[in-house]
Amino acid sequence: MIFLGVLIWSSYSVYVLNKTSIYAENGLLENIQVFTIAIACLVLFLPVVYQKRTDKLILLFFSFLCLSFALREVDVEDLNIPSVLKYIGSGIGRNVLLAAGFVTMFSYAMFNITHYKNVLSSFLVSKEGAWIITAGVLLCIGEVFENMSFVSHHVLLEELSEL
């Protein structure tokens, strides 16, 4: 319901009131995306730390994926933070951090591939897996809208799809 409200409000604001700043770089929609991604990252990470589960690596992967999305959306180099955090959160530092994290997780999964293949198969056919797959499809749709400059307010459609 919250998303539907944001969808209606932002569409009305852009198409009727012509407030295009809503979908501008570092604008309101991008900030809502980062907030949503941060919440998802925590929701996926906390069970890894506080619960005994067999799917911890899957949850850790998706939590780390959320972190990568957040680092993609936030212009870390423009924030008033220490230089070391700017280096880690942007450019080559971000790419190395993310590559190291994903390679480490995949390497760990390879040691028990049968278990994680079964866990992943079960996860993908679950309700949560369906949400993850839907989110991936929406990200792809957002990418399509990003390149459709002939569509009026295509960036709004991209940002809403990503959200």
mmCIF file of N, CA and C in Angstrom, residues 9-89:
data_model
loop_
_atom_site.group_PDB
_atom_site.id
_atom_site.type_symbol
_atom_site.label_atom_id
_atom_site.label_comp_id
_atom_site.label_asym_id
_atom_site.label_seq_id
_atom_site.Cartn_x
_atom_site.Cartn_y
_atom_site.Cartn_z
ATOM 1 N N TRP A 9 1.280 9.228 -5.955
ATOM 2 C CA TRP A 9 1.719 10.579 -5.613
ATOM 3 C C TRP A 9 2.787 11.076 -6.574
ATOM 4 N N SER A 10 3.807 10.247 -6.849
ATOM 5 C CA SER A 10 4.892 10.704 -7.719
ATOM 6 C C SER A 10 4.416 10.870 -9.162
ATOM 7 N N SER A 11 3.565 9.977 -9.626
ATOM 8 C CA SER A 11 3.030 10.114 -10.985
ATOM 9 C C SER A 11 2.197 11.384 -11.114
ATOM 10 N N TYR A 12 1.348 11.647 -10.149
ATOM 11 C CA TYR A 12 0.544 12.873 -10.152
ATOM 12 C C TYR A 12 1.454 14.102 -10.116
ATOM 13 N N SER A 13 2.461 14.073 -9.236
ATOM 14 C CA SER A 13 3.365 15.217 -9.097
ATOM 15 C C SER A 13 4.130 15.506 -10.382
ATOM 16 N N VAL A 14 4.524 14.451 -11.085
ATOM 17 C CA VAL A 14 5.311 14.645 -12.305
ATOM 18 C C VAL A 14 4.422 14.958 -13.507
ATOM 19 N N TYR A 15 3.404 14.127 -13.735
ATOM 20 C CA TYR A 15 2.596 14.279 -14.953
ATOM 21 C C TYR A 15 1.586 15.423 -14.871
ATOM 22 N N VAL A 16 1.088 15.737 -13.676
ATOM 23 C CA VAL A 16 0.093 16.803 -13.552
ATOM 24 C C VAL A 16 0.737 18.115 -13.098
ATOM 25 N N LEU A 17 1.562 18.048 -12.029
ATOM 26 C CA LEU A 17 2.166 19.260 -11.474
ATOM 27 C C LEU A 17 3.519 19.596 -12.085
ATOM 28 N N ASN A 18 4.049 18.693 -12.920
ATOM 29 C CA ASN A 18 5.330 18.873 -13.607
ATOM 30 C C ASN A 18 6.508 19.081 -12.641
ATOM 31 N N LYS A 19 6.497 18.383 -11.521
ATOM 32 C CA LYS A 19 7.596 18.453 -10.552
ATOM 33 C C LYS A 19 8.597 17.341 -10.856
ATOM 34 N N THR A 20 9.455 17.588 -11.819
ATOM 35 C CA THR A 20 10.411 16.563 -12.249
ATOM 36 C C THR A 20 11.558 16.386 -11.260
ATOM 37 N N SER A 21 11.699 17.274 -10.298
ATOM 38 C CA SER A 21 12.770 17.132 -9.309
ATOM 39 C C SER A 21 12.584 15.882 -8.456
ATOM 40 N N ILE A 22 11.396 15.313 -8.459
ATOM 41 C CA ILE A 22 11.110 14.105 -7.677
ATOM 42 C C ILE A 22 12.004 12.953 -8.128
ATOM 43 N N TYR A 23 12.249 12.846 -9.429
ATOM 44 C CA TYR A 23 13.063 11.735 -9.921
ATOM 45 C C TYR A 23 14.480 12.162 -10.308
ATOM 46 N N ALA A 24 14.876 13.359 -9.911
ATOM 47 C CA ALA A 24 16.223 13.841 -10.223
ATOM 48 C C ALA A 24 17.276 13.008 -9.486
ATOM 49 N N GLU A 25 18.512 13.091 -9.976
ATOM 50 C CA GLU A 25 19.629 12.410 -9.324
ATOM 51 C C GLU A 25 19.715 12.889 -7.868
ATOM 52 N N ASN A 26 19.784 11.964 -6.929
ATOM 53 C CA ASN A 26 19.773 12.233 -5.488
ATOM 54 C C ASN A 26 18.477 12.898 -5.040
ATOM 55 N N GLY A 27 17.420 12.704 -5.804
ATOM 56 C CA GLY A 27 16.118 13.270 -5.469
ATOM 57 C C GLY A 27 15.345 12.375 -4.511
ATOM 58 N N LEU A 28 14.101 12.736 -4.305
ATOM 59 C CA LEU A 28 13.258 12.054 -3.333
ATOM 60 C C LEU A 28 13.088 10.569 -3.638
ATOM 61 N N LEU A 29 12.824 10.213 -4.889
ATOM 62 C CA LEU A 29 12.637 8.794 -5.215
ATOM 63 C C LEU A 29 13.906 7.986 -4.979
ATOM 64 N N GLU A 30 15.056 8.526 -5.325
ATOM 65 C CA GLU A 30 16.309 7.806 -5.068
ATOM 66 C C GLU A 30 16.553 7.658 -3.575
ATOM 67 N N ASN A 31 16.214 8.679 -2.795
ATOM 68 C CA ASN A 31 16.384 8.576 -1.341
ATOM 69 C C ASN A 31 15.438 7.535 -0.745
ATOM 70 N N ILE A 32 14.222 7.450 -1.266
ATOM 71 C CA ILE A 32 13.286 6.413 -0.815
ATOM 72 C C ILE A 32 13.840 5.037 -1.184
ATOM 73 N N GLN A 33 14.431 4.923 -2.364
ATOM 74 C CA GLN A 33 15.045 3.653 -2.780
ATOM 75 C C GLN A 33 16.146 3.239 -1.808
ATOM 76 N N VAL A 34 17.028 4.168 -1.488
ATOM 77 C CA VAL A 34 18.149 3.855 -0.596
ATOM 78 C C VAL A 34 17.622 3.453 0.779
ATOM 79 N N PHE A 35 16.629 4.151 1.282
ATOM 80 C CA PHE A 35 16.039 3.810 2.581
ATOM 81 C C PHE A 35 15.440 2.402 2.532
ATOM 82 N N THR A 36 14.711 2.092 1.473
ATOM 83 C CA THR A 36 14.090 0.775 1.320
ATOM 84 C C THR A 36 15.152 -0.314 1.214
ATOM 85 N N ILE A 37 16.198 -0.046 0.449
ATOM 86 C CA ILE A 37 17.288 -1.008 0.289
ATOM 87 C C ILE A 37 17.994 -1.241 1.625
ATOM 88 N N ALA A 38 18.212 -0.170 2.389
ATOM 89 C CA ALA A 38 18.884 -0.299 3.685
ATOM 90 C C ALA A 38 18.057 -1.154 4.642
ATOM 91 N N ILE A 39 16.748 -0.947 4.656
ATOM 92 C CA ILE A 39 15.865 -1.757 5.507
ATOM 93 C C ILE A 39 15.922 -3.221 5.065
ATOM 94 N N ALA A 40 15.849 -3.465 3.761
ATOM 95 C CA ALA A 40 15.920 -4.838 3.248
ATOM 96 C C ALA A 40 17.252 -5.483 3.612
ATOM 97 N N CYS A 41 18.331 -4.727 3.516
ATOM 98 C CA CYS A 41 19.659 -5.231 3.863
ATOM 99 C C CYS A 41 19.690 -5.694 5.316
ATOM 100 N N LEU A 42 19.143 -4.891 6.205
ATOM 101 C CA LEU A 42 19.099 -5.257 7.629
ATOM 102 C C LEU A 42 18.185 -6.445 7.886
ATOM 103 N N VAL A 43 17.023 -6.453 7.259
ATOM 104 C CA VAL A 43 16.065 -7.555 7.451
ATOM 105 C C VAL A 43 16.679 -8.879 6.996
ATOM 106 N N LEU A 44 17.447 -8.841 5.936
ATOM 107 C CA LEU A 44 18.091 -10.059 5.448
ATOM 108 C C LEU A 44 19.322 -10.438 6.267
ATOM 109 N N PHE A 45 20.008 -9.452 6.827
ATOM 110 C CA PHE A 45 21.246 -9.722 7.553
ATOM 111 C C PHE A 45 21.013 -10.176 8.996
ATOM 112 N N LEU A 46 20.042 -9.603 9.682
ATOM 113 C CA LEU A 46 19.846 -9.914 11.102
ATOM 114 C C LEU A 46 19.615 -11.397 11.386
ATOM 115 N N PRO A 47 18.836 -12.132 10.587
ATOM 116 C CA PRO A 47 18.712 -13.571 10.853
ATOM 117 C C PRO A 47 20.039 -14.332 10.711
ATOM 118 N N VAL A 48 20.929 -13.825 9.879
ATOM 119 C CA VAL A 48 22.246 -14.459 9.722
ATOM 120 C C VAL A 48 23.000 -14.402 11.051
ATOM 121 N N VAL A 49 22.852 -13.294 11.759
ATOM 122 C CA VAL A 49 23.585 -13.082 13.003
ATOM 123 C C VAL A 49 22.879 -13.738 14.190
ATOM 124 N N TYR A 50 21.551 -13.636 14.247
ATOM 125 C CA TYR A 50 20.827 -13.992 15.465
ATOM 126 C C TYR A 50 20.061 -15.313 15.424
ATOM 127 N N GLN A 51 20.017 -15.994 14.306
ATOM 128 C CA GLN A 51 19.243 -17.232 14.233
ATOM 129 C C GLN A 51 20.111 -18.380 13.727
ATOM 130 N N LYS A 52 19.749 -19.565 14.160
ATOM 131 C CA LYS A 52 20.411 -20.764 13.639
ATOM 132 C C LYS A 52 19.579 -21.250 12.462
ATOM 133 N N ARG A 53 20.160 -21.130 11.250
ATOM 134 C CA ARG A 53 19.441 -21.455 10.025
ATOM 135 C C ARG A 53 20.381 -22.177 9.067
ATOM 136 N N THR A 54 19.789 -22.905 8.139
ATOM 137 C CA THR A 54 20.607 -23.579 7.124
ATOM 138 C C THR A 54 20.786 -22.719 5.874
ATOM 139 N N ASP A 55 20.040 -21.624 5.785
ATOM 140 C CA ASP A 55 20.101 -20.772 4.586
ATOM 141 C C ASP A 55 20.818 -19.450 4.838
ATOM 142 N N LYS A 56 21.716 -19.432 5.813
ATOM 143 C CA LYS A 56 22.404 -18.186 6.158
ATOM 144 C C LYS A 56 23.169 -17.589 4.977
ATOM 145 N N LEU A 57 23.807 -18.441 4.193
ATOM 146 C CA LEU A 57 24.592 -17.922 3.075
ATOM 147 C C LEU A 57 23.696 -17.271 2.019
ATOM 148 N N ILE A 58 22.511 -17.820 1.820
ATOM 149 C CA ILE A 58 21.558 -17.221 0.863
ATOM 150 C C ILE A 58 21.135 -15.843 1.367
ATOM 151 N N LEU A 59 20.795 -15.757 2.654
ATOM 152 C CA LEU A 59 20.400 -14.468 3.232
ATOM 153 C C LEU A 59 21.556 -13.475 3.188
ATOM 154 N N LEU A 60 22.755 -13.948 3.488
ATOM 155 C CA LEU A 60 23.931 -13.079 3.437
ATOM 156 C C LEU A 60 24.168 -12.578 2.015
ATOM 157 N N PHE A 61 23.997 -13.447 1.035
ATOM 158 C CA PHE A 61 24.151 -13.047 -0.370
ATOM 159 C C PHE A 61 23.177 -11.922 -0.719
ATOM 160 N N PHE A 62 21.907 -12.097 -0.381
ATOM 161 C CA PHE A 62 20.920 -11.071 -0.738
ATOM 162 C C PHE A 62 21.115 -9.794 0.072
ATOM 163 N N SER A 63 21.571 -9.919 1.302
ATOM 164 C CA SER A 63 21.887 -8.736 2.089
ATOM 165 C C SER A 63 23.045 -7.976 1.450
ATOM 166 N N PHE A 64 24.072 -8.704 1.030
ATOM 167 C CA PHE A 64 25.216 -8.082 0.374
ATOM 168 C C PHE A 64 24.816 -7.489 -0.972
ATOM 169 N N LEU A 65 23.888 -8.148 -1.663
ATOM 170 C CA LEU A 65 23.362 -7.611 -2.909
ATOM 171 C C LEU A 65 22.660 -6.272 -2.651
ATOM 172 N N CYS A 66 21.905 -6.191 -1.560
ATOM 173 C CA CYS A 66 21.266 -4.916 -1.185
ATOM 174 C C CYS A 66 22.316 -3.846 -0.917
ATOM 175 N N LEU A 67 23.391 -4.218 -0.237
ATOM 176 C CA LEU A 67 24.478 -3.263 0.002
ATOM 177 C C LEU A 67 25.037 -2.768 -1.323
ATOM 178 N N SER A 68 25.212 -3.661 -2.281
ATOM 179 C CA SER A 68 25.745 -3.245 -3.582
ATOM 180 C C SER A 68 24.783 -2.289 -4.287
ATOM 181 N N PHE A 69 23.478 -2.540 -4.160
ATOM 182 C CA PHE A 69 22.490 -1.631 -4.752
ATOM 183 C C PHE A 69 22.538 -0.265 -4.073
ATOM 184 N N ALA A 70 22.674 -0.255 -2.753
ATOM 185 C CA ALA A 70 22.735 1.014 -2.016
ATOM 186 C C ALA A 70 23.972 1.806 -2.435
ATOM 187 N N LEU A 71 25.114 1.122 -2.556
ATOM 188 C CA LEU A 71 26.334 1.819 -2.971
ATOM 189 C C LEU A 71 26.224 2.329 -4.401
ATOM 190 N N ARG A 72 25.434 1.668 -5.218
ATOM 191 C CA ARG A 72 25.204 2.115 -6.592
ATOM 192 C C ARG A 72 24.327 3.373 -6.617
ATOM 193 N N GLU A 73 23.346 3.431 -5.727
ATOM 194 C CA GLU A 73 22.401 4.554 -5.715
ATOM 195 C C GLU A 73 22.967 5.799 -5.034
ATOM 196 N N VAL A 74 23.799 5.608 -4.020
ATOM 197 C CA VAL A 74 24.323 6.743 -3.255
ATOM 198 C C VAL A 74 25.646 7.192 -3.857
ATOM 199 N N ASP A 75 25.777 8.477 -4.053
ATOM 200 C CA ASP A 75 27.049 9.035 -4.511
ATOM 201 C C ASP A 75 27.920 9.262 -3.283
ATOM 202 N N VAL A 76 28.604 8.213 -2.850
ATOM 203 C CA VAL A 76 29.384 8.233 -1.617
ATOM 204 C C VAL A 76 30.449 9.318 -1.664
ATOM 205 N N GLU A 77 31.034 9.521 -2.835
ATOM 206 C CA GLU A 77 32.102 10.511 -2.946
ATOM 207 C C GLU A 77 31.620 11.938 -2.665
ATOM 208 N N ASP A 78 30.320 12.183 -2.725
ATOM 209 C CA ASP A 78 29.778 13.514 -2.456
ATOM 210 C C ASP A 78 29.384 13.708 -0.995
ATOM 211 N N LEU A 79 29.446 12.663 -0.190
ATOM 212 C CA LEU A 79 29.047 12.751 1.213
ATOM 213 C C LEU A 79 30.171 13.329 2.064
ATOM 214 N N ASN A 80 29.802 13.890 3.202
ATOM 215 C CA ASN A 80 30.771 14.445 4.144
ATOM 216 C C ASN A 80 31.183 13.338 5.122
ATOM 217 N N ILE A 81 32.014 12.416 4.631
ATOM 218 C CA ILE A 81 32.485 11.277 5.421
ATOM 219 C C ILE A 81 33.996 11.164 5.244
ATOM 220 N N PRO A 82 34.658 10.401 6.109
ATOM 221 C CA PRO A 82 36.116 10.251 5.973
ATOM 222 C C PRO A 82 36.512 9.706 4.591
ATOM 223 N N SER A 83 37.676 10.101 4.140
ATOM 224 C CA SER A 83 38.164 9.724 2.806
ATOM 225 C C SER A 83 38.241 8.219 2.619
ATOM 226 N N VAL A 84 38.606 7.484 3.665
ATOM 227 C CA VAL A 84 38.719 6.033 3.540
ATOM 228 C C VAL A 84 37.353 5.414 3.219
ATOM 229 N N LEU A 85 36.289 5.943 3.799
ATOM 230 C CA LEU A 85 34.943 5.443 3.502
ATOM 231 C C LEU A 85 34.513 5.818 2.089
ATOM 232 N N LYS A 86 34.937 6.992 1.639
ATOM 233 C CA LYS A 86 34.655 7.383 0.253
ATOM 234 C C LYS A 86 35.341 6.437 -0.714
ATOM 235 N N TYR A 87 36.587 6.056 -0.393
ATOM 236 C CA TYR A 87 37.327 5.152 -1.265
ATOM 237 C C TYR A 87 36.676 3.770 -1.297
ATOM 238 N N ILE A 88 36.268 3.282 -0.137
ATOM 239 C CA ILE A 88 35.660 1.954 -0.047
ATOM 240 C C ILE A 88 34.273 1.938 -0.701
ATOM 241 N N GLY A 89 33.558 3.052 -0.621
ATOM 242 C CA GLY A 89 32.174 3.076 -1.093
ATOM 243 C C GLY A 89 31.963 3.555 -2.504
#
